[in-house]
Short mmCIF file of C-alpha atoms and ligand atoms in Angstrom, two decimals:
data_model
loop_
_atom_site.label_atom_id
_atom_site.label_comp_id
_atom_site.label_asym_id
_atom_site.label_seq_id
_atom_site.Cartn_x
_atom_site.Cartn_y
_atom_site.Cartn_z
CA UNK A 1 0.17 -0.06 0.08
CA UNK A 2 1.26 3.43 -0.90
CA UNK A 3 0.76 6.06 1.85
CA UNK A 4 -1.03 9.07 0.50
CA UNK A 5 -2.28 11.09 3.43
CA UNK A 6 -1.59 12.38 6.75
CA UNK A 7 -4.14 10.25 8.41
CA UNK A 8 -3.69 6.56 9.29
CA UNK A 9 -6.15 4.89 6.98
CA UNK A 10 -5.51 1.53 8.34
CA UNK A 11 -6.33 2.56 11.91
CA UNK A 12 -9.32 4.48 10.67
CA UNK A 13 -10.76 1.55 8.84
CA UNK A 14 -10.80 -0.40 11.96
CA UNK A 15 -13.50 1.92 13.04
CA UNK A 16 -15.79 0.13 10.40
CA UNK A 17 -16.78 -3.24 11.57
CA UNK A 18 -18.25 -4.23 8.13
CA UNK A 19 -14.86 -3.68 6.54
CA UNK A 20 -12.91 -6.34 8.29
CA UNK A 21 -14.84 -9.20 6.74
CA UNK A 22 -14.02 -11.32 3.82
CA UNK A 23 -16.27 -11.82 0.62
CA UNK A 24 -15.88 -14.92 -1.34
CA UNK A 25 -12.90 -15.84 0.54
CA UNK A 26 -11.25 -12.27 0.02
CA UNK A 27 -10.87 -9.22 2.22
CA UNK A 28 -13.70 -6.94 1.24
CA UNK A 29 -12.64 -3.91 -0.78
CA UNK A 30 -15.80 -1.58 -0.85
CA UNK A 31 -15.66 0.78 -3.78
CA UNK A 32 -19.32 1.85 -3.60
CA UNK A 33 -19.55 4.68 -1.28
CA UNK A 34 -21.22 6.92 -3.60
CA UNK A 35 -24.12 4.78 -3.47
CA UNK A 36 -24.04 4.36 0.44
CA UNK A 37 -21.20 4.65 2.62
CA UNK A 38 -20.26 2.29 5.63
CA UNK A 39 -20.83 3.29 9.17
CA UNK A 40 -18.13 3.63 11.92
CA UNK A 41 -18.82 2.11 15.44
CA UNK A 42 -19.27 5.50 16.76
CA UNK A 43 -22.37 5.89 14.91
CA UNK A 44 -23.61 2.42 15.28
CA UNK A 45 -23.08 2.69 18.94
CA UNK A 46 -24.86 6.02 19.04
CA UNK A 47 -28.02 4.66 17.29
CA UNK A 48 -27.91 1.63 19.63
CA UNK A 49 -27.50 3.90 22.65
CA UNK A 50 -30.74 5.85 21.63
CA UNK A 51 -32.85 2.58 21.37
CA UNK A 52 -31.28 1.06 24.49
CA UNK A 53 -31.52 4.03 26.72
CA UNK A 54 -33.82 6.96 25.73
CA UNK A 55 -36.06 5.88 22.98
CA UNK A 56 -39.13 8.14 23.20
CA UNK A 57 -41.10 10.49 20.80
CA UNK A 58 -39.94 14.00 20.52
CA UNK A 59 -41.47 17.26 20.97
CA UNK A 60 -44.52 15.76 23.00
CA UNK A 61 -43.67 14.37 26.28
CA UNK A 62 -42.85 16.14 29.48
CA UNK A 63 -41.13 13.11 30.68
CA UNK A 64 -37.49 12.41 31.20
CA UNK A 65 -37.12 10.05 28.22
CA UNK A 66 -38.75 12.24 25.83
CA UNK A 67 -37.14 15.25 26.88
CA UNK A 68 -33.50 13.71 26.39
CA UNK A 69 -34.44 12.63 22.92
CA UNK A 70 -35.76 15.98 22.14
CA UNK A 71 -32.85 17.49 23.25
CA UNK A 72 -30.50 15.12 21.36
CA UNK A 73 -32.62 15.40 18.20
CA UNK A 74 -32.38 19.29 18.24
CA UNK A 75 -28.66 19.18 19.16
CA UNK A 76 -28.15 16.94 16.10
CA UNK A 77 -29.98 19.80 14.07
CA UNK A 78 -27.39 22.32 15.57
CA UNK A 79 -24.71 19.92 14.23
CA UNK A 80 -25.91 20.03 10.75
CA UNK A 81 -26.41 23.78 10.94
CA UNK A 82 -22.70 24.02 11.89
CA UNK A 83 -21.41 21.67 9.34
CA UNK A 84 -22.97 23.72 6.57
CA UNK A 85 -22.42 27.22 8.26
CA UNK A 86 -26.04 27.71 8.33
CA UNK A 87 -27.18 30.96 10.08
CA UNK A 88 -29.51 29.20 12.20
CA UNK A 89 -30.57 25.53 13.04
CA UNK A 90 -34.30 26.64 12.15
CA UNK A 91 -32.72 26.66 8.52
CA UNK A 92 -32.44 22.92 8.64
CA UNK A 93 -35.22 20.53 7.92
CA UNK A 94 -34.84 16.73 8.41
CA UNK A 95 -35.82 14.75 5.76
CA UNK A 96 -35.45 11.12 4.63
CA UNK A 97 -32.64 11.73 2.17
CA UNK A 98 -31.67 14.10 -0.66
CA UNK A 99 -34.56 12.76 -2.98
CA UNK A 100 -37.12 13.83 -0.19
CA UNK A 101 -35.39 17.24 0.37
CA UNK A 102 -35.52 18.10 -3.45
CA UNK A 103 -39.31 16.81 -3.51
CA UNK A 104 -40.03 19.13 -0.67
CA UNK A 105 -38.79 22.39 -2.56
CA UNK A 106 -40.24 21.24 -5.92
CA UNK A 107 -43.75 20.75 -4.30
CA UNK A 108 -43.89 23.27 -1.70
CA UNK A 109 -41.82 26.32 -3.04
CA UNK A 110 -42.33 25.28 -6.68
CA UNK A 111 -46.25 24.89 -6.14
CA UNK A 112 -46.54 28.36 -4.72
CA UNK A 113 -44.03 30.17 -7.08
CA UNK A 114 -44.16 28.67 -10.77
CA UNK A 115 -46.64 29.59 -13.34
CA UNK A 116 -46.86 28.80 -17.20
CA UNK A 117 -43.97 30.34 -18.94
CA UNK A 118 -41.54 30.04 -16.07
CA UNK A 119 -38.45 28.16 -16.60
CA UNK A 120 -36.31 25.67 -14.56
CA UNK A 121 -32.74 25.20 -15.37
CA UNK A 122 -31.11 21.70 -14.79
CA UNK A 123 -28.02 20.06 -15.93
CA UNK A 124 -27.87 16.88 -18.00
CA UNK A 125 -25.50 15.46 -15.34
CA UNK A 126 -28.13 15.46 -12.73
CA UNK A 127 -29.19 12.35 -10.81
CA UNK A 128 -32.68 11.42 -11.43
CA UNK A 129 -33.65 12.69 -7.77
CA UNK A 130 -32.59 16.05 -9.17
CA UNK A 131 -34.69 15.67 -12.43
CA UNK A 132 -37.91 14.07 -12.00
CA UNK A 133 -39.44 16.03 -9.18
CA UNK A 134 -38.81 19.18 -11.52
CA UNK A 135 -40.61 17.24 -14.33
CA UNK A 136 -43.39 16.48 -12.10
CA UNK A 137 -43.46 20.40 -11.08
CA UNK A 138 -43.34 21.33 -14.71
CA UNK A 139 -46.21 19.20 -15.79
CA UNK A 140 -48.21 20.54 -12.69
CA UNK A 141 -47.21 24.26 -13.11
CA UNK A 142 -47.08 24.70 -16.82
CA UNK A 143 -43.19 25.65 -16.33
CA UNK A 144 -40.57 24.47 -18.80
CA UNK A 145 -37.49 22.75 -18.24
CA UNK A 146 -33.85 23.71 -19.62
CA UNK A 147 -30.60 21.64 -19.52
CA UNK A 148 -27.29 22.97 -19.25
CA UNK A 149 -25.03 20.46 -21.48
CA UNK A 150 -21.75 18.75 -20.47
CA UNK A 151 -18.71 19.15 -22.70
CA UNK A 152 -16.62 16.21 -23.83
CA UNK A 153 -14.50 16.42 -20.64
CA UNK A 154 -17.39 15.95 -18.46
CA UNK A 155 -17.39 19.53 -17.21
CA UNK A 156 -20.68 21.55 -17.45
CA UNK A 157 -20.87 23.77 -20.44
CA UNK A 158 -20.83 27.23 -18.48
CA UNK A 159 -20.46 29.19 -21.79
CA UNK A 160 -24.38 28.04 -22.54
CA UNK A 161 -25.59 29.81 -19.27
CA UNK A 162 -25.89 33.19 -20.74
CA UNK A 163 -28.44 31.85 -23.35
CA UNK A 164 -30.22 29.56 -21.05
CA UNK A 165 -30.75 31.87 -17.98
CA UNK A 166 -33.19 34.52 -18.52
CA UNK A 167 -35.52 36.46 -16.27
CA UNK A 168 -37.95 33.57 -16.85
CA UNK A 169 -35.82 31.18 -15.19
CA UNK A 170 -37.07 30.86 -11.58
CA UNK A 171 -34.72 28.10 -10.19
CA UNK A 172 -31.52 26.46 -11.18
CA UNK A 173 -31.03 22.92 -9.62
CA UNK A 174 -27.65 21.65 -9.89
CA UNK A 175 -25.31 18.93 -8.49
CA UNK A 176 -22.21 20.11 -6.61
CA UNK A 177 -20.38 16.90 -7.55
CA UNK A 178 -21.50 14.18 -10.17
CA UNK A 179 -22.19 10.93 -8.95
CA UNK A 180 -20.82 9.49 -12.28
CA UNK A 181 -18.13 11.81 -13.66
CA UNK A 182 -16.94 13.00 -10.43
CA UNK A 183 -17.01 16.42 -11.76
CA UNK A 184 -17.06 19.09 -9.12
CA UNK A 185 -18.88 22.07 -10.32
CA UNK A 186 -18.37 25.69 -9.83
CA UNK A 187 -21.64 26.10 -7.77
CA UNK A 188 -20.65 29.66 -6.54
CA UNK A 189 -20.16 30.87 -10.20
CA UNK A 190 -23.52 29.43 -11.16
CA UNK A 191 -25.42 31.08 -8.16
CA UNK A 192 -23.99 34.42 -9.01
CA UNK A 193 -24.95 34.18 -12.62
CA UNK A 194 -28.42 32.81 -11.62
CA UNK A 195 -29.16 35.55 -8.97
CA UNK A 196 -28.25 37.98 -11.82
CA UNK A 197 -31.29 37.18 -13.51
CA UNK A 198 -33.45 36.71 -10.17
CA UNK A 199 -33.50 32.88 -9.98
CA UNK A 200 -32.78 30.75 -7.10
CA UNK A 201 -30.39 27.80 -6.88
CA UNK A 202 -31.09 24.42 -5.07
CA UNK A 203 -27.66 22.39 -4.76
CA UNK A 204 -27.73 18.76 -4.67
CA UNK A 205 -24.95 18.06 -2.40
CA UNK A 206 -25.51 14.34 -1.93
CA UNK A 207 -21.96 13.63 -3.40
CA UNK A 208 -20.27 16.81 -1.69
CA UNK A 209 -21.33 17.16 1.93
CA UNK A 210 -19.84 13.66 2.63
CA UNK A 211 -16.59 14.59 1.15
CA UNK A 212 -15.62 18.15 1.55
CA UNK A 213 -16.20 21.37 3.43
CA UNK A 214 -19.66 22.91 2.27
CA UNK A 215 -20.68 26.31 3.31
CA UNK A 216 -23.91 27.50 2.20
CA UNK A 217 -23.11 31.21 3.02
CA UNK A 218 -20.05 31.03 0.74
CA UNK A 219 -21.90 29.34 -1.99
CA UNK A 220 -24.62 32.03 -1.31
CA UNK A 221 -27.25 29.38 -2.69
CA UNK A 222 -30.70 29.12 -1.64
CA UNK A 223 -31.68 25.51 -0.91
CA UNK A 224 -29.02 22.46 -0.36
CA UNK A 225 -29.90 19.01 -0.09
CA UNK A 226 -28.08 16.01 1.15
CA UNK A 227 -28.18 12.36 2.74
CA UNK A 228 -27.13 11.08 5.95
CA UNK A 229 -26.28 7.51 4.58
CA UNK A 230 -23.58 8.59 2.16
CA UNK A 231 -21.61 10.19 4.96
CA UNK A 232 -21.43 7.46 7.55
CA UNK A 233 -24.93 8.17 8.96
CA UNK A 234 -27.78 5.77 9.09
CA UNK A 235 -30.29 5.39 6.02
CA UNK A 236 -33.49 7.12 6.48
CA UNK A 237 -32.19 10.59 7.44
CA UNK A 238 -31.02 13.56 5.34
CA UNK A 239 -31.62 17.37 5.37
CA UNK A 240 -32.90 20.32 3.62
CA UNK A 241 -31.05 23.51 4.08
CA UNK A 242 -32.88 26.66 2.96
CA UNK A 243 -32.93 30.35 3.33
CA UNK A 244 -35.22 31.05 6.37
CA UNK A 245 -37.19 33.73 4.52
CA UNK A 246 -37.65 31.22 1.79
CA UNK A 247 -38.67 28.44 4.18
CA UNK A 248 -41.10 30.73 6.11
CA UNK A 249 -42.82 31.70 2.98
CA UNK A 250 -43.47 28.16 1.83
CA UNK A 251 -46.27 26.20 2.45
CA UNK A 252 -46.15 22.79 3.88
CA UNK A 253 -45.26 19.52 1.88
CA UNK A 254 -46.88 16.81 4.08
CA UNK A 255 -49.72 17.44 6.55
CA UNK A 256 -50.24 15.66 9.86
CA UNK A 257 -49.00 15.75 13.33
CA UNK A 258 -46.38 17.99 14.57
CA UNK A 259 -46.45 20.46 11.67
CA UNK A 260 -49.54 22.44 13.02
CA UNK A 261 -50.55 25.27 15.32
CA UNK A 262 -54.25 24.89 15.45
CA UNK A 263 -56.35 22.32 13.88
CA UNK A 264 -60.13 22.97 13.23
CA UNK A 265 -62.55 20.76 11.43
CA UNK A 266 -62.20 22.58 8.12
CA UNK A 267 -58.82 24.17 8.06
CA UNK A 268 -55.37 24.44 10.14
CA UNK A 269 -52.75 26.82 10.78
CA UNK A 270 -49.07 25.72 10.51
CA UNK A 271 -46.28 25.49 12.72
CA UNK A 272 -43.11 27.77 12.32
CA UNK A 273 -39.95 26.21 10.32
CA UNK A 274 -38.62 23.80 10.42
CA UNK A 275 -41.38 21.87 12.31
CA UNK A 276 -43.83 23.00 9.36
CA UNK A 277 -41.86 20.53 7.16
CA UNK A 278 -41.51 17.69 9.66
CA UNK A 279 -44.95 16.13 9.66
CA UNK A 280 -45.30 12.82 11.66
CA UNK A 281 -42.67 11.19 13.96
CA UNK A 282 -39.31 11.93 12.56
CA UNK A 283 -36.20 9.36 12.25
CA UNK A 284 -35.20 10.22 15.72
CA UNK A 285 -32.36 7.88 16.56
CA UNK A 286 -31.36 8.29 12.94
CA UNK A 287 -31.04 11.93 12.96
CA UNK A 288 -29.03 11.92 16.55
CA UNK A 289 -26.79 9.22 14.77
CA UNK A 290 -26.18 11.52 11.72
CA UNK A 291 -25.06 14.04 14.52
CA UNK A 292 -22.61 11.46 15.57
CA UNK A 293 -21.40 10.76 11.99
CA UNK A 294 -20.80 14.64 11.74
CA UNK A 295 -18.66 14.61 14.89
CA UNK A 296 -16.81 11.60 13.38
CA UNK A 297 -16.18 13.33 10.15
CA UNK A 298 -15.21 16.44 11.91
CA UNK A 299 -12.66 15.00 14.16
CA UNK A 300 -10.81 13.76 11.23
CA UNK A 301 -11.49 16.85 9.20
CA UNK A 302 -13.43 17.08 5.98
CA UNK A 303 -10.52 19.01 4.37
CA UNK A 304 -8.09 16.11 5.04
CA UNK A 305 -10.76 13.71 4.09
CA UNK A 306 -11.06 15.56 0.59
CA UNK A 307 -7.15 15.60 0.20
CA UNK A 308 -7.18 11.70 1.01
CA UNK A 309 -9.93 11.14 -1.62
CA UNK A 310 -8.00 13.45 -4.36
CA UNK A 311 -4.78 11.48 -3.68
CA UNK A 312 -6.62 8.15 -4.15
CA UNK A 313 -8.61 9.39 -7.21
CA UNK A 314 -5.32 10.58 -8.90
CA UNK A 315 -3.63 7.33 -8.11
CA UNK A 316 -6.66 5.49 -9.54
CA UNK A 317 -6.77 7.37 -12.69
CA UNK A 318 -3.02 6.74 -13.40
CA UNK A 319 -3.46 2.91 -12.60
CA UNK A 320 -6.69 2.68 -14.49
CA UNK A 321 -5.03 4.26 -17.39
CA UNK A 322 -2.58 1.31 -17.88
CA UNK A 323 -5.61 -1.26 -18.20
CA UNK A 324 -5.93 -1.95 -21.88
CA UNK A 325 -9.34 -1.12 -23.43
CA UNK A 326 -10.59 0.96 -20.54
CA UNK A 327 -12.23 4.25 -21.07
CA UNK A 328 -12.40 6.54 -18.02
CA UNK A 329 -15.27 9.23 -18.14
CA UNK A 330 -14.88 12.61 -16.52
CA UNK A 331 -12.31 15.42 -16.17
CA UNK A 332 -8.85 14.42 -16.04
CA UNK A 333 -7.62 17.49 -14.00
CA UNK A 334 -7.67 16.26 -10.56
CA UNK A 335 -8.59 19.65 -8.88
CA UNK A 336 -11.94 19.50 -10.72
CA UNK A 337 -13.15 16.10 -9.39
CA UNK A 338 -14.24 14.10 -6.59
CA UNK A 339 -13.93 10.39 -5.91
CA UNK A 340 -15.96 8.59 -8.10
CA UNK A 341 -14.51 7.18 -11.27
CA UNK A 342 -16.95 5.82 -13.86
CA UNK A 343 -15.46 3.63 -16.77
CA UNK A 344 -16.21 1.00 -19.60
CA UNK A 345 -14.06 -1.92 -20.44
CA UNK A 346 -13.99 -2.78 -24.16
CA UNK A 347 -15.70 -6.38 -24.88
CA UNK A 348 -16.97 -6.56 -21.20
CA UNK A 349 -20.62 -5.26 -20.19
CA UNK A 350 -20.49 -3.25 -16.96
CA UNK A 351 -22.62 -5.74 -15.12
CA UNK A 352 -20.17 -8.65 -15.91
CA UNK A 353 -17.38 -6.44 -14.57
CA UNK A 354 -19.07 -5.99 -11.23
CA UNK A 355 -20.11 -9.53 -11.07
CA UNK A 356 -16.49 -10.69 -11.75
CA UNK A 357 -15.21 -8.26 -9.26
CA UNK A 358 -17.41 -9.53 -6.54
CA UNK A 359 -15.73 -12.92 -6.93
CA UNK A 360 -12.60 -11.01 -5.93
CA UNK A 361 -14.21 -9.29 -2.97
CA UNK A 362 -14.61 -6.11 -4.77
CA UNK A 363 -17.72 -4.34 -4.50
CA UNK A 364 -18.57 -1.71 -7.00
CA UNK A 365 -21.64 -0.53 -8.97
CA UNK A 366 -22.58 -1.04 -12.46
CA UNK A 367 -25.45 0.48 -14.31
CA UNK A 368 -26.58 3.94 -15.27
CA UNK A 369 -26.44 5.09 -11.62
CA UNK A 370 -29.69 6.88 -11.87
CA UNK A 371 -28.36 9.23 -14.50
CA UNK A 372 -29.77 8.07 -17.97
CA UNK A 373 -29.69 11.44 -19.63
CA UNK A 374 -26.12 11.59 -18.61
CA UNK A 375 -25.49 8.15 -20.13
CA UNK A 376 -27.38 9.03 -23.29
CA UNK A 377 -24.79 11.92 -23.78
CA UNK A 378 -21.98 9.55 -22.93
CA UNK A 379 -23.37 7.26 -25.53
CA UNK A 380 -23.15 4.25 -23.40
CA UNK A 381 -26.15 2.31 -21.65
CA UNK A 382 -24.10 1.48 -18.38
CA UNK A 383 -20.86 2.13 -16.86
CA UNK A 384 -18.95 0.48 -13.78
CA UNK A 385 -18.07 2.84 -11.04
CA UNK A 386 -15.31 2.67 -8.52
CA UNK A 387 -16.00 5.39 -5.68
CA UNK A 388 -13.74 6.06 -2.76
CA UNK A 389 -14.00 7.25 0.74
CA UNK A 390 -12.08 8.02 3.74
CA UNK A 391 -11.28 4.26 4.63
CA UNK A 392 -10.07 3.29 0.93
CA UNK A 393 -6.50 2.45 0.40
CA UNK A 394 -4.27 2.32 -2.58
CA UNK A 395 -4.44 -1.40 -2.10
CA UNK A 396 -8.10 -1.42 -2.96
CA UNK A 397 -7.18 0.33 -6.22
CA UNK A 398 -4.41 -2.16 -6.95
CA UNK A 399 -6.64 -5.09 -6.56
CA UNK A 400 -9.35 -3.34 -8.78
CA UNK A 401 -6.78 -3.05 -11.58
CA UNK A 402 -5.48 -6.66 -11.51
CA UNK A 403 -9.13 -7.86 -11.28
CA UNK A 404 -9.94 -5.71 -14.29
CA UNK A 405 -6.96 -7.12 -16.28
CA UNK A 406 -8.19 -10.63 -15.31
CA UNK A 407 -11.87 -9.65 -16.53
CA UNK A 408 -10.40 -8.27 -19.77
CA UNK A 409 -8.29 -11.40 -20.54
CA UNK A 410 -11.28 -13.72 -19.69
CA UNK A 411 -13.75 -11.96 -22.03
CA UNK A 412 -11.24 -11.33 -25.03
N1 LIG B 1 -28.09 13.29 -5.97
C1 LIG B 1 -26.79 12.70 -6.23
C2 LIG B 1 -25.92 13.37 -6.76
C3 LIG B 1 -26.76 11.20 -5.91
O1 LIG B 1 -25.46 10.77 -6.18
C4 LIG B 1 -27.80 10.48 -5.26
C5 LIG B 1 -27.80 9.05 -4.85
C6 LIG B 1 -28.84 11.21 -4.91
C7 LIG B 1 -29.11 12.64 -5.25
C8 LIG B 1 -30.00 10.49 -4.31
O2 LIG B 1 -29.69 10.44 -2.71
P1 LIG B 1 -30.93 9.62 -1.98
O3 LIG B 1 -29.94 9.26 -0.86
O4 LIG B 1 -31.92 10.36 -1.75
O5 LIG B 1 -30.97 8.28 -2.65
N2 LIG B 1 -26.69 8.65 -5.59
C9 LIG B 1 -26.61 7.06 -5.75
C10 LIG B 1 -25.59 6.48 -6.39
O6 LIG B 1 -24.73 7.22 -7.29
N3 LIG B 1 -25.66 5.19 -6.45
O7 LIG B 1 -26.63 5.11 -5.74
C11 LIG B 1 -27.24 6.28 -5.15
#
């Protein structure tokens, strides 16, 4: 193993119980963190501690367990706010995941603000969860969709922004990091240009918040969504950050308990934000354990995690470049990309690559990765994708390269 970064990856890897197992008789090399990351014992223990010691519903009881659960749940909201440099924890709405956070904005903000003739600007590299909710909104509201293209290196074609942005553009929804190309997009610049025509910007941060410091005030965006399960946290919990004045002006998304002030037979008044957007019993233990995941990442340092991943990605691009017949998608300039590397191998279907690699104890994903429009532009039906996180090593990449060579020989 080549040592790439200041932190001790092998020591850190021991925090993740799942990674010490063997798969098909080989040590597990987990290269699918872009889909969902593994969890350190600190997060698992936090979740277990909640269920063992103080499980109770929040914001309702006056008894000790409920007070303790409410305190921990709200403290987790504060941790999310600090992670994103939000002005206030009131700007954080807990959701199930990125998908739900984007749907919340498309439904609640979009329903109240879009009319026929308005335009929604997306990019062709978006994940389906940052496309389909906007298509549904367009169908309901009569607004139209525009798409910023990608160039041949897998970067957003920013020169097309001037012609696509107009005063009719009401919102731009863009990913901060592509889950396929790895491209890190210049979100602050896009925000500046969108704001100049009066459009809001939603940032899909599913692939950025887990991997690098993200500051909503520095980005100057209007909404930002991410998922806990991709950043060492549990499934079932994510968050939407929104500017307070925007959230306050938005009608509810889901109706029910916890989101109301007064309920009468014919109508109701709604709670202040963020409670207005958290109908029903939330994922309490999961939110608290997301807080533990944030503590864990902060202790290591998101800037150091990002550095480690850049070094790994650079190493992977170099090593994979030596595999005959392998095509890598996405930018080659390391500063412009994060730790996801999608590729095809001549003569071997991506699903066969994933199957063969599984036999070697290597877990990676094959398919369209919920980006069918992007794959259409790349002119491939599917790609294989290796994605890295803080616990990956150069040895994982070396094993990937050896296994790919074996696959190529087997199929040729
Ligand atoms: N946006 C991006 C950029 C993503 O990569 C994903 C998930 C989502 C949104 C949706 O996140 P969810 O937590 O709401 O499901 N990406 C992937 C992936 O690349 N492979 O599996 C899930």
